[in-house]
PDB file of C-alpha atoms in Angstrom:
ATOM      1  CA  GLN A  47     -83.300 101.514 287.757  1.00  0.00           C
ATOM      2  CA  VAL A  48     -85.493  98.232 288.115  1.00  0.00           C
ATOM      3  CA  GLN A  49     -88.557  98.078 285.824  1.00  0.00           C
ATOM      4  CA  LEU A  50     -91.230  95.698 285.567  1.00  0.00           C
ATOM      5  CA  VAL A  51     -93.632  95.877 282.278  1.00  0.00           C
ATOM      6  CA  GLU A  52     -96.894  93.699 281.574  1.00  0.00           C
ATOM      7  CA  SER A  53     -98.420  92.866 278.494  1.00  0.00           C
ATOM      8  CA  GLY A  54    -100.985  90.708 276.991  1.00  0.00           C
ATOM      9  CA  GLY A  55    -104.052  92.035 278.538  1.00  0.00           C
ATOM     10  CA  GLY A  56    -107.098  93.029 276.604  1.00  0.00           C
ATOM     11  CA  LEU A  57    -110.627  92.335 275.630  1.00  0.00           C
ATOM     12  CA  VAL A  58    -111.856  88.334 275.643  1.00  0.00           C
ATOM     13  CA  GLN A  59    -115.238  86.538 275.410  1.00  0.00           C
ATOM     14  CA  PRO A  60    -116.116  84.447 278.484  1.00  0.00           C
ATOM     15  CA  GLY A  61    -114.628  81.185 278.270  1.00  0.00           C
ATOM     16  CA  GLY A  62    -111.561  82.737 276.429  1.00  0.00           C
ATOM     17  CA  SER A  63    -107.929  82.854 277.342  1.00  0.00           C
ATOM     18  CA  LEU A  64    -105.230  85.062 277.931  1.00  0.00           C
ATOM     19  CA  ASN A  65    -101.592  84.954 278.451  1.00  0.00           C
ATOM     20  CA  LEU A  66    -100.128  87.652 280.369  1.00  0.00           C
ATOM     21  CA  SER A  67     -96.246  88.521 280.409  1.00  0.00           C
ATOM     22  CA  CYS A  68     -93.995  90.267 282.577  1.00  0.00           C
ATOM     23  CA  THR A  69     -90.551  91.117 281.819  1.00  0.00           C
ATOM     24  CA  VAL A  70     -88.073  92.485 284.582  1.00  0.00           C
ATOM     25  CA  SER A  71     -85.387  94.592 283.338  1.00  0.00           C
ATOM     26  CA  GLY A  72     -82.393  96.774 285.321  1.00  0.00           C
ATOM     27  CA  SER A  73     -79.612  96.094 287.233  1.00  0.00           C
ATOM     28  CA  ILE A  74     -80.611  92.494 288.673  1.00  0.00           C
ATOM     29  CA  PHE A  75     -78.245  89.881 290.166  1.00  0.00           C
ATOM     30  CA  SER A  76     -81.642  87.476 290.667  1.00  0.00           C
ATOM     31  CA  VAL A  77     -85.284  87.627 290.924  1.00  0.00           C
ATOM     32  CA  PRO A  78     -85.915  84.983 293.592  1.00  0.00           C
ATOM     33  CA  ASP A  79     -89.817  85.317 293.572  1.00  0.00           C
ATOM     34  CA  MET A  80     -92.387  86.419 290.854  1.00  0.00           C
ATOM     35  CA  GLY A  81     -95.964  86.650 290.627  1.00  0.00           C
ATOM     36  CA  TRP A  82     -99.415  88.163 289.621  1.00  0.00           C
ATOM     37  CA  TYR A  83    -102.185  90.049 291.605  1.00  0.00           C
ATOM     38  CA  ARG A  84    -105.171  91.388 290.304  1.00  0.00           C
ATOM     39  CA  GLN A  85    -107.456  94.054 291.515  1.00  0.00           C
ATOM     40  CA  VAL A  86    -111.474  93.548 290.741  1.00  0.00           C
ATOM     41  CA  PRO A  87    -113.758  96.511 290.828  1.00  0.00           C
ATOM     42  CA  GLY A  88    -114.941  96.650 293.996  1.00  0.00           C
ATOM     43  CA  LYS A  89    -112.523  94.391 295.711  1.00  0.00           C
ATOM     44  CA  GLU A  90    -108.942  94.650 297.170  1.00  0.00           C
ATOM     45  CA  ARG A  91    -105.874  93.465 295.506  1.00  0.00           C
ATOM     46  CA  GLU A  92    -105.525  89.680 295.822  1.00  0.00           C
ATOM     47  CA  LEU A  93    -102.925  87.331 294.991  1.00  0.00           C
ATOM     48  CA  VAL A  94    -103.195  85.242 291.789  1.00  0.00           C
ATOM     49  CA  GLY A  95    -100.039  83.307 291.726  1.00  0.00           C
ATOM     50  CA  SER A  96     -96.466  83.452 292.436  1.00  0.00           C
ATOM     51  CA  ILE A  97     -93.418  81.325 291.720  1.00  0.00           C
ATOM     52  CA  ASP A  98     -89.941  81.006 293.310  1.00  0.00           C
ATOM     53  CA  PHE A  99     -86.767  80.489 291.730  1.00  0.00           C
ATOM     54  CA  SER A 100     -87.110  76.850 292.126  1.00  0.00           C
ATOM     55  CA  GLY A 101     -90.484  76.856 290.246  1.00  0.00           C
ATOM     56  CA  VAL A 102     -92.513  76.452 293.434  1.00  0.00           C
ATOM     57  CA  VAL A 103     -96.154  77.811 292.239  1.00  0.00           C
ATOM     58  CA  LYS A 104     -98.384  79.396 294.996  1.00  0.00           C
ATOM     59  CA  TYR A 105    -102.153  79.904 293.977  1.00  0.00           C
ATOM     60  CA  VAL A 106    -105.523  80.859 295.850  1.00  0.00           C
ATOM     61  CA  ASP A 107    -108.099  78.252 295.640  1.00  0.00           C
ATOM     62  CA  SER A 108    -110.241  79.841 293.282  1.00  0.00           C
ATOM     63  CA  MET A 109    -107.408  80.319 290.683  1.00  0.00           C
ATOM     64  CA  LYS A 110    -106.447  76.462 290.811  1.00  0.00           C
ATOM     65  CA  GLY A 111    -107.461  74.633 287.731  1.00  0.00           C
ATOM     66  CA  ARG A 112    -107.841  77.821 285.384  1.00  0.00           C
ATOM     67  CA  PHE A 113    -104.716  79.646 285.707  1.00  0.00           C
ATOM     68  CA  ALA A 114    -101.176  78.653 285.683  1.00  0.00           C
ATOM     69  CA  VAL A 115     -98.083  80.744 286.536  1.00  0.00           C
ATOM     70  CA  SER A 116     -94.505  79.959 284.800  1.00  0.00           C
ATOM     71  CA  ARG A 117     -91.139  81.879 284.448  1.00  0.00           C
ATOM     72  CA  ASP A 118     -88.176  82.258 282.532  1.00  0.00           C
ATOM     73  CA  ASN A 119     -85.006  82.494 284.836  1.00  0.00           C
ATOM     74  CA  VAL A 120     -82.681  83.624 282.162  1.00  0.00           C
ATOM     75  CA  ASN A 121     -84.634  86.263 280.830  1.00  0.00           C
ATOM     76  CA  ASN A 122     -86.445  87.311 284.093  1.00  0.00           C
ATOM     77  CA  MET A 123     -89.867  86.957 282.826  1.00  0.00           C
ATOM     78  CA  VAL A 124     -93.264  85.540 284.492  1.00  0.00           C
ATOM     79  CA  SER A 125     -96.113  84.840 282.506  1.00  0.00           C
ATOM     80  CA  LEU A 126     -99.725  83.887 283.956  1.00  0.00           C
ATOM     81  CA  GLN A 127    -101.652  81.667 281.399  1.00  0.00           C
ATOM     82  CA  MET A 128    -105.442  82.376 282.081  1.00  0.00           C
ATOM     83  CA  ASN A 129    -108.187  79.792 280.747  1.00  0.00           C
ATOM     84  CA  SER A 130    -111.931  79.618 281.019  1.00  0.00           C
ATOM     85  CA  LEU A 131    -112.193  83.364 281.867  1.00  0.00           C
ATOM     86  CA  ALA A 132    -115.389  84.629 283.318  1.00  0.00           C
ATOM     87  CA  PRO A 133    -116.682  88.375 283.760  1.00  0.00           C
ATOM     88  CA  GLU A 134    -115.666  88.266 287.444  1.00  0.00           C
ATOM     89  CA  ASP A 135    -111.930  87.749 286.342  1.00  0.00           C
ATOM     90  CA  THR A 136    -112.265  91.439 284.919  1.00  0.00           C
ATOM     91  CA  GLY A 137    -109.910  93.643 286.639  1.00  0.00           C
ATOM     92  CA  VAL A 138    -106.520  95.098 286.534  1.00  0.00           C
ATOM     93  CA  TYR A 139    -103.321  92.541 286.484  1.00  0.00           C
ATOM     94  CA  TYR A 140    -100.293  93.584 288.200  1.00  0.00           C
ATOM     95  CA  CYS A 141     -96.841  92.023 288.221  1.00  0.00           C
ATOM     96  CA  ASN A 142     -94.825  91.531 291.412  1.00  0.00           C
ATOM     97  CA  ALA A 143     -91.515  90.514 291.729  1.00  0.00           C
ATOM     98  CA  VAL A 144     -88.484  90.480 294.579  1.00  0.00           C
ATOM     99  CA  VAL A 145     -85.312  91.631 292.862  1.00  0.00           C
ATOM    100  CA  GLN A 146     -81.968  91.112 294.007  1.00  0.00           C
ATOM    101  CA  SER A 147     -79.782  94.349 293.044  1.00  0.00           C
ATOM    102  CA  ARG A 148     -76.633  93.361 291.162  1.00  0.00           C
ATOM    103  CA  SER A 149     -75.083  96.671 292.736  1.00  0.00           C
ATOM    104  CA  SER A 150     -76.130  96.332 296.128  1.00  0.00           C
ATOM    105  CA  GLY A 151     -77.390  92.732 296.819  1.00  0.00           C
ATOM    106  CA  SER A 152     -80.093  94.022 298.512  1.00  0.00           C
ATOM    107  CA  TRP A 153     -83.674  92.677 298.016  1.00  0.00           C
ATOM    108  CA  ARG A 154     -86.560  94.806 297.424  1.00  0.00           C
ATOM    109  CA  ILE A 155     -90.247  94.403 296.012  1.00  0.00           C
ATOM    110  CA  TYR A 156     -91.477  96.202 292.660  1.00  0.00           C
ATOM    111  CA  TRP A 157     -94.812  96.369 290.925  1.00  0.00           C
ATOM    112  CA  GLY A 158     -95.631  96.926 287.275  1.00  0.00           C
ATOM    113  CA  GLN A 159     -98.240  99.576 286.416  1.00  0.00           C
ATOM    114  CA  GLY A 160    -100.912  96.919 285.730  1.00  0.00           C
ATOM    115  CA  THR A 161    -102.425  95.416 282.630  1.00  0.00           C
ATOM    116  CA  GLN A 162    -106.426  95.634 281.971  1.00  0.00           C
ATOM    117  CA  VAL A 163    -107.987  92.501 281.631  1.00  0.00           C
ATOM    118  CA  THR A 164    -111.917  92.854 280.559  1.00  0.00           C
ATOM    119  CA  VAL A 165    -114.116  89.627 280.125  1.00  0.00           C
ATOM    120  CA  SER A 166    -117.037  90.614 278.292  1.00  0.00           C
ATOM    121  CA  SER A 167    -119.227  89.210 275.517  1.00  0.00           C
TER     122      SER A 167
END
């Protein structure tokens, strides 16, 4: 069973930083794409950033300059470094991954359960 587990969320003051990590485990052959989404109260879930197996990163414009996505291909881990956090960044952050099964070779999309990020003084 493929599983995505996030960590690193919590309470941080405005202007502070957090680093979120997500580890993909299970019967895995490869993880061609990994990334982060978030759900801000009152809004739909939105993309934060993603990174493919070659290290090509995609961000929405509002995330550029503050957030950075990176990955560890050996350990099937993706991280989200968040700097200069503001109250409007508060929400639940979800790890997302496209995983190729070792047994079947098929590609499927998986989601983590989410980790809460709260930016408040």
